[in-house]
Every structure is written in C-alpha cells, then in structure tokens.
XYZ file of C-alpha atoms in Angstrom:
397
model
C 159.155 15.448 4.386
C 158.586 12.367 6.515
C 155.745 13.457 8.862
C 155.477 12.376 12.491
C 152.040 10.911 11.738
C 149.780 10.301 8.770
C 146.381 8.746 8.143
C 146.098 5.561 6.075
C 143.210 5.735 3.598
C 142.541 2.902 1.154
C 139.896 2.248 -1.480
C 137.709 0.339 0.999
C 137.521 3.485 3.152
C 136.536 5.590 0.149
C 133.929 3.047 -0.918
C 132.405 3.012 2.580
C 132.052 6.782 2.600
C 130.636 6.868 -0.930
C 128.046 4.264 0.038
C 126.771 6.574 2.787
C 126.805 9.554 0.432
C 124.495 7.584 -1.868
C 122.208 6.541 0.996
C 119.284 8.309 2.633
C 121.343 9.244 5.699
C 124.257 11.630 5.965
C 124.003 12.370 9.683
C 122.366 10.709 12.693
C 121.657 7.540 10.761
C 122.234 3.820 11.281
C 125.959 3.836 10.501
C 126.692 5.722 13.710
C 125.030 3.003 15.773
C 126.968 0.320 13.911
C 130.225 2.180 14.548
C 129.422 2.572 18.241
C 128.517 -1.096 18.555
C 131.677 -2.206 16.720
C 133.943 -0.116 18.958
C 132.176 -1.300 22.100
C 132.450 -4.930 21.023
C 136.122 -4.551 20.122
C 136.833 -3.031 23.535
C 134.546 -5.376 25.512
C 132.449 -2.429 26.729
C 128.694 -2.221 27.082
C 128.089 1.165 25.439
C 129.761 3.485 22.949
C 128.643 7.068 22.306
C 130.219 8.706 19.258
C 130.673 12.471 19.056
C 132.286 15.084 16.834
C 135.731 14.966 18.474
C 137.512 13.728 21.580
C 137.362 17.139 23.258
C 133.570 16.937 23.123
C 133.809 13.364 24.425
C 135.840 14.500 27.433
C 133.438 17.349 28.116
C 130.277 15.246 28.189
C 132.056 12.456 30.078
C 132.817 14.968 32.829
C 129.208 16.155 32.830
C 127.907 12.583 32.976
C 130.185 12.029 35.977
C 128.491 14.952 37.706
C 131.445 17.358 37.523
C 130.256 20.902 38.112
C 130.932 24.327 39.519
C 133.460 24.228 42.338
C 134.368 20.544 41.901
C 137.928 19.422 41.184
C 139.438 17.594 38.230
C 143.012 16.330 38.218
C 145.018 15.197 35.210
C 148.548 14.955 33.844
C 150.443 18.087 32.755
C 151.950 16.032 29.897
C 148.928 15.990 27.614
C 146.994 18.020 25.099
C 144.999 20.956 26.452
C 141.637 19.184 26.194
C 142.421 16.783 29.066
C 142.379 19.758 31.423
C 140.041 22.133 29.596
C 137.157 19.676 29.908
C 137.130 20.390 33.619
C 137.093 24.132 33.089
C 134.133 23.801 30.699
C 132.193 22.373 33.662
C 133.233 25.153 36.022
C 135.583 22.887 37.966
C 138.971 23.667 39.445
C 141.771 21.898 37.539
C 144.983 20.605 39.058
C 147.740 18.322 37.854
C 149.752 15.324 39.027
C 153.377 15.130 37.915
C 154.579 12.396 35.571
C 156.605 9.244 36.071
C 160.212 9.876 34.926
C 160.312 6.541 33.068
C 156.886 6.095 31.442
C 156.044 9.831 31.126
C 152.509 9.002 32.232
C 150.837 10.249 35.404
C 152.886 9.102 38.425
C 150.659 7.011 40.703
C 153.001 7.539 43.660
C 152.695 11.302 43.264
C 148.934 10.822 42.929
C 148.752 8.836 46.179
C 150.711 11.503 48.059
C 148.586 14.309 46.644
C 145.360 12.485 47.547
C 146.487 12.056 51.158
C 147.041 15.792 51.466
C 143.803 16.619 49.640
C 141.795 14.393 51.953
C 143.168 16.167 55.026
C 142.413 19.552 53.491
C 138.948 18.636 52.201
C 139.705 19.162 48.506
C 139.650 15.734 46.899
C 139.028 15.547 43.153
C 135.678 14.441 41.791
C 137.236 13.310 38.497
C 140.686 12.074 37.508
C 141.516 12.136 33.804
C 144.221 9.483 33.375
C 145.958 10.072 30.052
C 147.266 7.084 28.079
C 150.201 9.060 26.720
C 151.595 7.926 23.358
C 149.257 4.910 23.415
C 150.213 3.349 26.760
C 147.875 3.253 29.752
C 148.912 4.574 33.146
C 149.150 2.179 36.082
C 145.372 1.821 35.935
C 145.182 -0.936 38.526
C 146.691 1.360 41.151
C 144.541 4.270 39.980
C 141.376 2.167 40.321
C 142.355 1.183 43.867
C 142.907 4.842 44.768
C 139.575 5.829 43.192
C 137.779 3.258 45.337
C 139.485 4.568 48.448
C 138.960 8.280 47.767
C 135.746 8.211 45.751
C 136.666 9.915 42.476
C 135.510 8.985 38.966
C 138.202 7.727 36.578
C 138.030 8.877 32.964
C 140.792 7.370 30.857
C 141.782 9.761 28.105
C 142.787 7.052 25.644
C 142.852 9.391 22.655
C 146.223 7.840 21.769
C 145.272 4.288 22.649
C 142.683 2.756 20.318
C 143.628 -0.922 20.217
C 145.908 -0.787 23.260
C 145.582 -3.331 26.059
C 146.057 -3.249 29.799
C 146.180 -6.218 32.191
C 145.321 -8.524 29.312
C 142.126 -6.687 28.328
C 141.341 -3.982 25.770
C 141.629 -0.375 26.847
C 138.021 0.781 27.101
C 136.643 -2.386 28.704
C 135.735 -0.506 31.868
C 137.542 -2.725 34.356
C 139.782 0.082 35.581
C 138.085 3.246 34.276
C 134.488 4.415 34.599
C 134.597 5.972 31.135
C 137.152 5.834 28.328
C 137.568 8.453 25.619
C 138.986 7.758 22.159
C 140.033 10.179 19.411
C 139.697 9.563 15.682
C 141.733 12.546 14.477
C 143.685 11.795 11.257
C 147.021 11.218 13.018
C 145.506 8.801 15.553
C 145.334 5.001 15.297
C 142.105 4.995 13.242
C 140.404 8.066 11.811
C 136.944 9.393 11.043
C 138.428 12.708 9.844
C 137.401 14.285 13.136
C 135.577 12.336 15.795
C 135.615 10.860 19.251
C 133.811 8.337 21.422
C 133.050 7.634 25.061
C 132.875 4.006 26.185
C 131.227 3.042 29.462
C 129.509 0.140 31.174
C 127.069 2.409 33.031
C 123.677 2.520 31.257
C 122.561 5.718 32.970
C 125.739 7.498 31.926
C 125.426 6.232 28.344
C 121.873 7.567 28.204
C 122.960 10.966 29.465
C 125.952 11.073 27.103
C 123.640 10.561 24.138
C 121.343 13.300 25.386
C 124.182 15.742 26.045
C 125.642 15.299 22.547
C 122.314 16.418 21.025
C 121.175 19.613 22.764
C 119.916 17.857 25.906
C 116.901 16.620 23.962
C 114.889 13.439 24.473
C 112.023 11.685 22.718
C 111.615 9.209 25.558
C 108.188 9.776 27.193
C 109.569 8.520 30.499
C 111.913 11.544 30.625
C 109.246 14.134 29.713
C 107.201 16.230 32.115
C 103.973 15.878 30.098
C 102.481 13.440 27.578
C 103.936 13.506 24.065
C 102.137 15.751 21.582
C 102.803 13.281 18.765
C 105.551 11.478 16.820
C 107.326 14.765 16.093
C 107.608 15.738 19.747
C 110.751 16.112 21.826
C 111.733 17.952 24.973
C 114.952 19.599 26.047
C 115.395 18.348 29.601
C 118.871 19.783 30.244
C 121.442 22.019 28.612
C 123.238 19.987 25.956
C 125.387 20.590 22.920
C 125.557 19.915 19.208
C 128.366 17.390 19.509
C 126.985 14.915 16.981
C 129.112 12.904 14.569
C 127.885 12.129 11.033
C 127.144 8.867 9.257
C 129.830 9.851 6.742
C 132.467 9.928 9.485
C 131.144 6.770 11.126
C 131.389 4.901 7.816
C 135.065 5.825 7.559
C 135.630 4.732 11.162
C 133.931 1.374 10.601
C 136.066 0.726 7.551
C 139.238 1.720 9.416
C 138.398 -0.705 12.237
C 138.733 -3.569 9.763
C 142.453 -2.735 9.549
C 143.066 -1.931 13.206
C 145.068 -5.100 13.836
C 147.265 -4.387 10.820
C 147.789 -0.792 11.943
C 148.800 -1.940 15.408
C 151.137 -4.630 14.132
C 153.002 -2.170 11.926
C 153.230 0.487 14.633
C 154.563 -2.057 17.123
C 157.050 -3.362 14.588
C 158.359 0.131 13.866
C 158.567 0.925 17.573
C 160.544 -2.258 18.252
C 162.869 -1.397 15.396
C 163.424 2.118 16.795
C 164.182 0.612 20.196
C 166.900 -1.518 18.648
C 168.397 1.015 16.226
C 168.522 3.908 18.699
C 169.778 1.938 21.694
C 173.364 3.227 21.525
C 172.538 6.906 21.050
C 172.383 9.467 23.883
C 168.604 9.125 24.130
C 166.142 7.989 26.768
C 163.820 5.616 24.935
C 160.199 4.826 25.824
C 159.676 2.481 28.768
C 156.707 0.124 28.875
C 154.620 -0.058 32.049
C 154.399 -3.623 33.326
C 150.767 -4.424 32.473
C 150.402 -2.152 29.438
C 150.580 -3.047 25.751
C 150.890 0.249 23.909
C 149.140 1.144 20.659
C 152.203 3.298 19.827
C 150.411 6.395 18.614
C 153.668 8.264 19.255
C 157.298 7.278 19.495
C 158.956 9.828 21.780
C 162.625 10.011 22.731
C 164.327 12.256 25.256
C 167.638 13.798 24.253
C 170.473 13.318 26.714
C 172.566 16.171 25.364
C 175.096 16.542 28.176
C 178.517 16.500 26.567
C 177.157 16.923 23.047
C 177.466 20.012 20.886
C 173.740 20.406 20.096
C 170.870 21.323 22.375
C 167.231 20.220 22.157
C 166.102 23.031 19.855
C 169.103 22.601 17.564
C 168.480 18.872 17.150
C 164.798 19.533 16.469
C 165.562 22.215 13.872
C 168.242 20.096 12.193
C 165.856 17.159 11.836
C 163.163 19.404 10.378
C 165.701 20.901 7.960
C 166.612 17.353 6.873
C 162.991 16.610 6.008
C 162.129 14.722 9.195
C 158.797 16.054 10.453
C 159.463 15.677 14.163
C 157.216 17.281 16.754
C 157.063 17.802 20.530
C 154.313 16.261 22.685
C 153.610 18.133 24.925
C 154.158 21.595 26.319
C 153.186 21.146 29.998
C 149.604 22.367 30.276
C 150.204 24.253 33.527
C 152.727 26.497 31.744
C 150.178 27.766 29.230
C 149.248 31.445 29.811
C 145.637 30.547 30.628
C 146.691 28.175 33.409
C 149.461 30.457 34.668
C 146.743 33.078 35.122
C 144.995 30.571 37.399
C 148.052 30.419 39.634
C 150.291 27.711 38.176
C 153.962 28.503 37.680
C 157.253 26.967 36.517
C 158.553 24.468 39.049
C 155.127 23.163 40.058
C 155.580 19.861 38.194
C 159.322 19.425 37.659
C 159.262 16.002 35.985
C 156.889 17.211 33.260
C 158.949 20.352 32.795
C 162.216 18.407 32.524
C 160.583 16.035 30.054
C 159.492 18.960 27.867
C 163.049 20.278 27.557
C 164.223 16.933 26.098
C 161.313 15.275 24.252
C 161.066 14.819 20.499
C 158.355 12.772 18.762
C 159.800 10.804 15.851
C 157.809 9.768 12.759
C 155.643 6.702 13.272
C 152.648 5.656 11.158
C 151.565 2.443 9.415
C 152.609 3.432 5.889
C 156.090 4.417 7.025
C 158.670 2.245 5.258
C 161.785 0.723 6.773
C 163.771 2.948 4.416
C 162.090 6.071 5.785
C 162.757 4.897 9.315
C 166.392 4.276 8.361
C 166.553 7.900 7.189
C 165.237 9.126 10.547
C 167.712 6.938 12.444
C 170.585 7.955 10.168
C 169.927 11.643 10.696
C 169.835 11.168 14.470
C 173.070 9.191 14.368
C 174.712 11.906 12.294
C 173.551 14.663 14.651
C 174.377 12.811 17.843
C 177.790 11.669 16.759
C 177.420 7.979 15.939
C 178.145 6.668 12.473
C 175.266 4.551 11.062
C 175.941 0.832 10.801
C 174.869 -0.798 7.535
C 173.961 -3.972 9.388
C 171.834 -2.031 11.866
C 170.005 -0.072 9.167
C 169.450 -3.222 7.163
C 167.817 -5.032 10.087
C 164.230 -5.979 9.374
C 161.328 -5.159 11.665
C-alpha cells in the first residue's frame, strides 16, 4: 500500500527524543521553549505557544480572541471538523463561507457578500478561521482588509501549511492573521507525534494562551489577588485546560524542523511532477492562488467523470484495491449530523458540496519515490482511459 501521507523519522529524530528521555525533564521543560522559539523564528513571529494538538490550539486561540457565548465564528466547510468545533467549544454560533471553485479555499468574494448582509442584520462574526487547505493560504490580503473593515479577528488554520509562504513571507508571521495555528500530526509537514502551536505577535494573547493551556494557572504575582504564599504558590485565575505538550514531543519537533526545507522541496517536486503527468487526464488539478506558495500537505484532484464509465466512488475503490492509499479531504462540515441538527442542510454551500463529490487526495509525502508516484499515475491513467507514456513516467522531478 502506498499511503496518502506518512511521517519521515530518521536517526537524528530518535536521538533527540532519547536525549530528553535521559534528561531530568519529560514534560514542561526547556525543550518546549526551544521548540516554540525555533518555530516563531522560522515564521518571523514574536511568540509561539505549543500545545497537545492543533484542535487545542484552535480552541485557546478562539478564547484568547475573546470568543464566547452568543458570538459568531465563520470558517470554510471544506476542512476538518476542528476548524468549526473550536467555535462551539466557546459557546459561539458557527457558520460557513463557501469555497472558491479553483483553489478550494474559502472564497473571499463570497465572504465579502456575506459580511455585507451580516452587517445589515447585526450578526457579524467575531472570529474568522481561514483554513490553508492542502498547504496553501487563502487570499489573506483580502481577508485582512475585510477584517479591518468589519472588525473580526483572523485565525489562520495553517494545520496543513508549516513552511508555506504568502506574499513573500512565512505563513505565521502575523502580517495577515492575528493568530496562526499549526498541526504536528504524523501526516503533516513536520511531526511531534501529536501536537500543535499558536503563533501570534500579540504579547497579551501569548500570555493568555500559555495560561489557558495549563488549567488557567499563573505564578506571576502581578496576576494574583493576594501576595504569594511562597515559591510553591500558584493561583487559578480563569478556567483553563490541560492542553500541555511534552518535552519528548518538542524534541522530535525541533529535530524535524532541521529537515523542513528538505521536506518542502520534495513535496513541491512531487506536486510539480503530478501536475505534469496528470495534465491530460479528465481531472481538475490544484490551482495556486497568486500570492501563495503551498507547503503541499495534500495533493488533491477532482475527477471530471462525465463521459467516462467510472464514477467517483468506483475510481476511489479501484485505486484502493490497487494498493494506492487515496483518501478524501473533506466531507463538508455542514453536512455532518451534528451541524445538520443546528439547521444546516444540503445545498447551503454548493461549491463545497460539488467539490466533495469529485475530490480524491493522492499519495504525497517526502519519502515517496518517483517509482511509487509512477504507479499512482499509471493506475489513474488505466482507470481513466489513457495509456501511460514511458517518456512521461520516466520524467524526473
């Protein structure tokens, strides 16, 4: 089986983890701070706050932004559940903005229209979660302009986009988003096993993020309502969570960062090769937004099956049967039973729904060989009625 994604673990990663296992710290030690500082420096951000996973990162980012009961959060329906659920955790109403038919990211034109209506009706969002789907940012420049006009906080869900760039700067720098969330799940660009991080340039938000990840506790006398009882003393000043990451995970993340450029180069090379080899098949291939440089977490195609003998499900099943571990990203969130119970229904976001009926995520990960990619391409060519060309399959990345 050729999986759609796979972590890349080398001896240096193992050695980094073993070094922490032999140290005095397994959790909440100095390696976490080094990992946070390294990510912030790489992304040209002021602060990084590491947590146990990206869902936790989204949750506390929303809380730091002041999202609460009765507020509104908007996001894309073409995303994983966490991009919307984070709003529900805070007691907020969640709504969606349909996707661009070319980039499959949130459509800024649909966003602008929806904001105009929401302003008239007095129901503007407090937070917009802009999802960098497959590793490519949305039109963040336009989103930032809209946020300044309508007064909402922008959280970029860049779970797919560690190492991506937008407008010539790293995703996470804070120029176009108030906070940026990364994921370090094993199939993502770099991994800590499980883990996530919030980047921000706002010191007060960074301080609150750190407090929220650890039960709402503080040891800072300036935040306490009475003098400290001694060096052991802490106070819980708000309701927080146990969202802490460990030094073990942070050590793996630090080691993985050393190879981030190599990971990105290979992913981009494989994506470019897919673009070339699949160009003549009945597929809609990924389109790059003008100012975005994708990290290529996913390589998604849309089947154009009109006039062919196989439908979407049949192509998916045939690829799986051939040992190609394809997947689908994503089922539109508003069609999940939980969100249907909140009033959403089929037809609410037609572009996302049309996308879902055609999308297939093909294998893409740094250790994937050209020969494995040739196998994926060959199976697609066989299924979709085009004979593989030896010269095409032999083309280097």
